[in-house]
Tab-separated table of C-alpha atoms in Angstrom:
chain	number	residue	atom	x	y	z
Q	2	UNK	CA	194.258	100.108	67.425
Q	3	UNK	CA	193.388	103.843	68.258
Q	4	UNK	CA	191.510	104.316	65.155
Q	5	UNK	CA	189.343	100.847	65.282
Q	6	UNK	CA	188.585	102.406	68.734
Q	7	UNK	CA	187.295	105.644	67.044
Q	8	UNK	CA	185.944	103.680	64.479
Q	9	UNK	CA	183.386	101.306	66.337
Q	10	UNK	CA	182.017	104.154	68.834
Q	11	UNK	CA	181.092	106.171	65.132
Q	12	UNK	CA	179.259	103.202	63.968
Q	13	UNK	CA	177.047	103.141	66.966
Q	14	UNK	CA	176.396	107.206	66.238
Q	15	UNK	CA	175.703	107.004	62.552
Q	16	UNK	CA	173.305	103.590	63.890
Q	17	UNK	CA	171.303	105.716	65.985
Q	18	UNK	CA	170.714	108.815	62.961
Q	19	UNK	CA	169.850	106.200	60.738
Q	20	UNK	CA	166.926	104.901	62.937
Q	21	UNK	CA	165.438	108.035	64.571
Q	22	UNK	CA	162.430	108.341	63.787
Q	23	UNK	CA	161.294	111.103	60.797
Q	24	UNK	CA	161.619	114.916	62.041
Q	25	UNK	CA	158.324	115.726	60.528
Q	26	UNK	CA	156.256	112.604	61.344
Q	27	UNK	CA	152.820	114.634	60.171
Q	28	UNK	CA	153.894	115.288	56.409
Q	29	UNK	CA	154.541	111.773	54.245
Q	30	UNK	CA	156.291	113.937	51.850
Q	31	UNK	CA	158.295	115.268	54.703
Q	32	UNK	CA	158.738	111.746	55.730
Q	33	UNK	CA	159.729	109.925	52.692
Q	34	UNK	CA	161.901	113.074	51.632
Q	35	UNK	CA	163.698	112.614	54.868
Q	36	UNK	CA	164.190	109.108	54.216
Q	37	UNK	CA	163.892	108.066	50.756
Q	38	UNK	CA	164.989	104.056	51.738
Q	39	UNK	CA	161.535	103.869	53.696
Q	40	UNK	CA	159.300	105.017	50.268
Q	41	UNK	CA	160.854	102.600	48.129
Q	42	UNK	CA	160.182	99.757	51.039
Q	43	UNK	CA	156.486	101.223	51.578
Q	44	UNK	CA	156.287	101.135	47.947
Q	45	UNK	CA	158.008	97.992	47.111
Q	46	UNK	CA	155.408	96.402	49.838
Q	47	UNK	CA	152.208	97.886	48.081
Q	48	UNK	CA	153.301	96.311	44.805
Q	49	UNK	CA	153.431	92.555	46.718
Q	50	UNK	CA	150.696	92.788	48.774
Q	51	UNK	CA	148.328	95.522	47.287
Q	52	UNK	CA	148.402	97.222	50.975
Q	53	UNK	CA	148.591	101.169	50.013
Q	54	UNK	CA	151.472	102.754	51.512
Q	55	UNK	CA	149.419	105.646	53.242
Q	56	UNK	CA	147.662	103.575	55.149
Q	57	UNK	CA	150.292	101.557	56.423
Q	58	UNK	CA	152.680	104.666	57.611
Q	59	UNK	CA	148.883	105.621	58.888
Q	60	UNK	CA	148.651	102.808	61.161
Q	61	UNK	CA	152.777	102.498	61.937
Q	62	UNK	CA	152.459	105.998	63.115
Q	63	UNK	CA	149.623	104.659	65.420
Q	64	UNK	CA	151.303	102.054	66.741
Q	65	UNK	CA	154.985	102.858	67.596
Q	66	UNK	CA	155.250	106.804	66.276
Q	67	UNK	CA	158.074	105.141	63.714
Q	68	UNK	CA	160.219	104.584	66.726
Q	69	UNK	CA	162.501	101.316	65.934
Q	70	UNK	CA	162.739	99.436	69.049
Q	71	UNK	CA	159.095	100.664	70.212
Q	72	UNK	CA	158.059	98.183	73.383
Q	73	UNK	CA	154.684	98.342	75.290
Q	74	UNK	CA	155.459	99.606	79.249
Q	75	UNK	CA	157.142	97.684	81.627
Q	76	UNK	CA	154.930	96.185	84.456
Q	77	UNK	CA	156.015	96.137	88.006
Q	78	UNK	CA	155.387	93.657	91.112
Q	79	UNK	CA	154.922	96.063	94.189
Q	80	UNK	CA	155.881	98.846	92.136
Q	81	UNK	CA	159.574	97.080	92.142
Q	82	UNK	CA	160.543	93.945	91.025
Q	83	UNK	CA	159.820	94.242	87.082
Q	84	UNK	CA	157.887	91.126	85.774
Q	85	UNK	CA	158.130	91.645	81.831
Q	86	UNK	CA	155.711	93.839	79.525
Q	87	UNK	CA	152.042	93.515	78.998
Q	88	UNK	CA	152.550	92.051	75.660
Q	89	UNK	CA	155.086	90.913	73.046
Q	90	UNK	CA	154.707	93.483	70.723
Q	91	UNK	CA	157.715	95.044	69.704
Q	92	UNK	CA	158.986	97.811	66.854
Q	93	UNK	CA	158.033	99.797	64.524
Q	94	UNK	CA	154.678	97.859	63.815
Q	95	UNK	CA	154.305	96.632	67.256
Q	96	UNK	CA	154.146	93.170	65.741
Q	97	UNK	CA	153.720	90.393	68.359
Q	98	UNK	CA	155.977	87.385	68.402
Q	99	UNK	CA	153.529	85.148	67.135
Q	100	UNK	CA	152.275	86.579	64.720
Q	101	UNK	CA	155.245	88.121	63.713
Q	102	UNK	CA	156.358	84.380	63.272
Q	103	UNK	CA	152.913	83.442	60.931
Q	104	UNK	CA	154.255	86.055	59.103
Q	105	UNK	CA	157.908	84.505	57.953
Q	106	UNK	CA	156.320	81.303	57.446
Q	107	UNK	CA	154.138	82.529	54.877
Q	108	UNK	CA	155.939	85.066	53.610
Q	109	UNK	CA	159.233	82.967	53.654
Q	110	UNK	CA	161.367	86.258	54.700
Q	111	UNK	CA	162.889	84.239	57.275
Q	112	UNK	CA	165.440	86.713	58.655
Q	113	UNK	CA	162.707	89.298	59.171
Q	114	UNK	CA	163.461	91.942	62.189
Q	115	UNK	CA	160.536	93.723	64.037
Q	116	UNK	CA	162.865	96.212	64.147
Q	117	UNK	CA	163.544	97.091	60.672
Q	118	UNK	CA	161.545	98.940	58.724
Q	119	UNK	CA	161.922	96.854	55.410
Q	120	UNK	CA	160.694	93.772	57.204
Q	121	UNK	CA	157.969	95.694	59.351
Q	122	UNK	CA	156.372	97.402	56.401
Q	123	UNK	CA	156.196	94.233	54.704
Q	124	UNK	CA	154.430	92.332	57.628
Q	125	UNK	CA	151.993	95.390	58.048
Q	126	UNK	CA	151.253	94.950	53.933
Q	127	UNK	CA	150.790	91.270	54.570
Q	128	UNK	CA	148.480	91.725	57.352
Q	129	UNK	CA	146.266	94.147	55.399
Q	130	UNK	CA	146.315	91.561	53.007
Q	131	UNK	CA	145.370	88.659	55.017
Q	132	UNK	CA	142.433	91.084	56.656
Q	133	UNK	CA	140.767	91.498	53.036
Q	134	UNK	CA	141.572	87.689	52.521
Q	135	UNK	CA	140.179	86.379	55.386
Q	136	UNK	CA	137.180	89.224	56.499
Q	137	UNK	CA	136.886	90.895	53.164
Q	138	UNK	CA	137.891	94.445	54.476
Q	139	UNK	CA	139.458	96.910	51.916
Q	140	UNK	CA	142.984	97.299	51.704
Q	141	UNK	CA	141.903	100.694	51.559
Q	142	UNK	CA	139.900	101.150	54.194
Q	143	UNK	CA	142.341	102.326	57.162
Q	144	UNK	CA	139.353	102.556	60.144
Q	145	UNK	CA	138.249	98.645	59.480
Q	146	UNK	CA	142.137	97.464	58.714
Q	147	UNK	CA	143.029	98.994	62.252
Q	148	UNK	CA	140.418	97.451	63.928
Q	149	UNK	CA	141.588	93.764	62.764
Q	150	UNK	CA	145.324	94.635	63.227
Q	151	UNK	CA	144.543	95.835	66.997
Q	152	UNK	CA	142.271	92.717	67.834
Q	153	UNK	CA	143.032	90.167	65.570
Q	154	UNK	CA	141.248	88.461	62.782
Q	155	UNK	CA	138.320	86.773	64.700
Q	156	UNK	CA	137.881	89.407	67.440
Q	157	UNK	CA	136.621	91.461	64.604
Q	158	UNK	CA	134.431	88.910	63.206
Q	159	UNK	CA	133.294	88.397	66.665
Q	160	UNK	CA	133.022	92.286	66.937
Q	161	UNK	CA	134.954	92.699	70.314
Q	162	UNK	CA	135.952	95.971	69.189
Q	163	UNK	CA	132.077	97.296	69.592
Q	164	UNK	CA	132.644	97.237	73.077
Q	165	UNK	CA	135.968	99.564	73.002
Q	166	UNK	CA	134.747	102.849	72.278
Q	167	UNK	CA	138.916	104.287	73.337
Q	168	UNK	CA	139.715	101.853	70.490
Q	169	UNK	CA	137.397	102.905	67.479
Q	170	UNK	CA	138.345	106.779	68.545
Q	171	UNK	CA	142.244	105.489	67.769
Q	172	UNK	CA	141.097	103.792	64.736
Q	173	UNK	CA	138.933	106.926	63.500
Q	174	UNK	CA	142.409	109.190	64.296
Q	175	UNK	CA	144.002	106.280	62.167
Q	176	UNK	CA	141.222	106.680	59.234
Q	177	UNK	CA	142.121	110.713	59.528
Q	178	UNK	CA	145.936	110.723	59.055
Q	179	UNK	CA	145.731	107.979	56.633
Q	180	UNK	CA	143.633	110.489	54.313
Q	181	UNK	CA	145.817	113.196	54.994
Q	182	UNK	CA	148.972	110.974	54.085
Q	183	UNK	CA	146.887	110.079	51.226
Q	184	UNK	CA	146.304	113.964	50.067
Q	185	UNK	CA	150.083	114.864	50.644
Q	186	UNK	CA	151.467	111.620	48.902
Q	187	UNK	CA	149.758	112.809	45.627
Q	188	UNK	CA	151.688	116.053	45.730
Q	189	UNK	CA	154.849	114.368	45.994
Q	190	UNK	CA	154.787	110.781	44.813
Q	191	UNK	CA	155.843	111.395	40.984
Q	192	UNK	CA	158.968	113.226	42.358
Q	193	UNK	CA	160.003	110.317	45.128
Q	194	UNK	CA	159.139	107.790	42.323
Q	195	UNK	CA	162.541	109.800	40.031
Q	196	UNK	CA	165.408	107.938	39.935
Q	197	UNK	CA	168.864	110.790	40.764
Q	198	UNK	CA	169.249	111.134	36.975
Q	199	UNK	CA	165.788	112.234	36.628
Q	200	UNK	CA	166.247	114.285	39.481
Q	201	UNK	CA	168.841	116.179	38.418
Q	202	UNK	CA	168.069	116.827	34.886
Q	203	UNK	CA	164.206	117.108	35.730
């Protein structure tokens, strides 16, 4: 009994390492070094949906700084009486709940969790690849791709964004880290794509 009480408290410890977010959150390398499982998933993600993976760790930085359980602010009645959050959006792509479930309908990952990083990833790659589908925006091009993620398909056909100059600053910061995750990925991306054998003879 006393050491399945010792037991169960460690799991909880060793659950909150494994999803804190990356110590070095401006450095890919740093970032995938630190945790390889999240290159193979950004990677494994670009090869389905032909999203690259700098710009989606651009754009997940944007939107939850890689924290987990990420959750817009809590509003208050009368500075009190809590009445729920502005939105839906929740995780480490800020995904909201209905579009989070368009997503496992078409994508068929039906036990997807806005707070895992396998399954948010892969919704972020999906949406960058509905974006180019549906407005014919680059999967490359992180300013544009922001824009739709942040007001939806037809707000951006409709151009809402034109009128939010606070949001095409964010999605210009977006555009900047995703070229510097770009630059630092090429440094490091033949070593993170070695298997440990190749690694240690290599």
């Amino acid at each position: 009994m006393t050491k399945k009480r010792l037991f169960i408290p460690l799991l909880f410890i060793l659950g909150g390492c494994a999803t804190a977010p990356p110590k070095q959150p401006d450095d890919l390398c740093k970032i995938f070094q630190e945790k390889e499982d999240w290159y193979y998933d950004a990677r494994d993600a670009q090869e389905k949906w032909g999203a690259p993976k700098h710009v989606l760790m651009a754009m997940m930085y944007q939107e939850s700084s890689f924290k987990h359980d990420a959750a817009p602010p809590m509003e208050y009645f009368l500075w009190i009486i809590p009445t729920g959050r502005a939105s839906s959006a929740y995780g480490y792509s800020q995904a909201k709940t209905m579009t989070w479930a368009d997503y496992i309908r078409e994508s068929g990952n039906s036990g997807a969790d806005r707070d895992d990083f396998e399954d948010a990833i892969d919704f972020m790659a999906w949406f960058v690849y509905k974006t180019h589908k549906v407005n014919g925006i680059s999967k490359w091009d992180a300013y544009a791709q922001y824009l739709n993620y942040h007001d939806g398909w037809g707000g951006y056909k409709r151009g809402t964004y034109r009128k939010k100059k606070w949001l095409m600053a964010v999605a210009n910061k977006v555009k900047h880290r995703a070229s510097r995750y770009g630059a630092q990925l090429k440094r490091c991306e033949a070593d993170l794509d070695k298997n440990w054998f190749e690694r240690l003879f290599f």
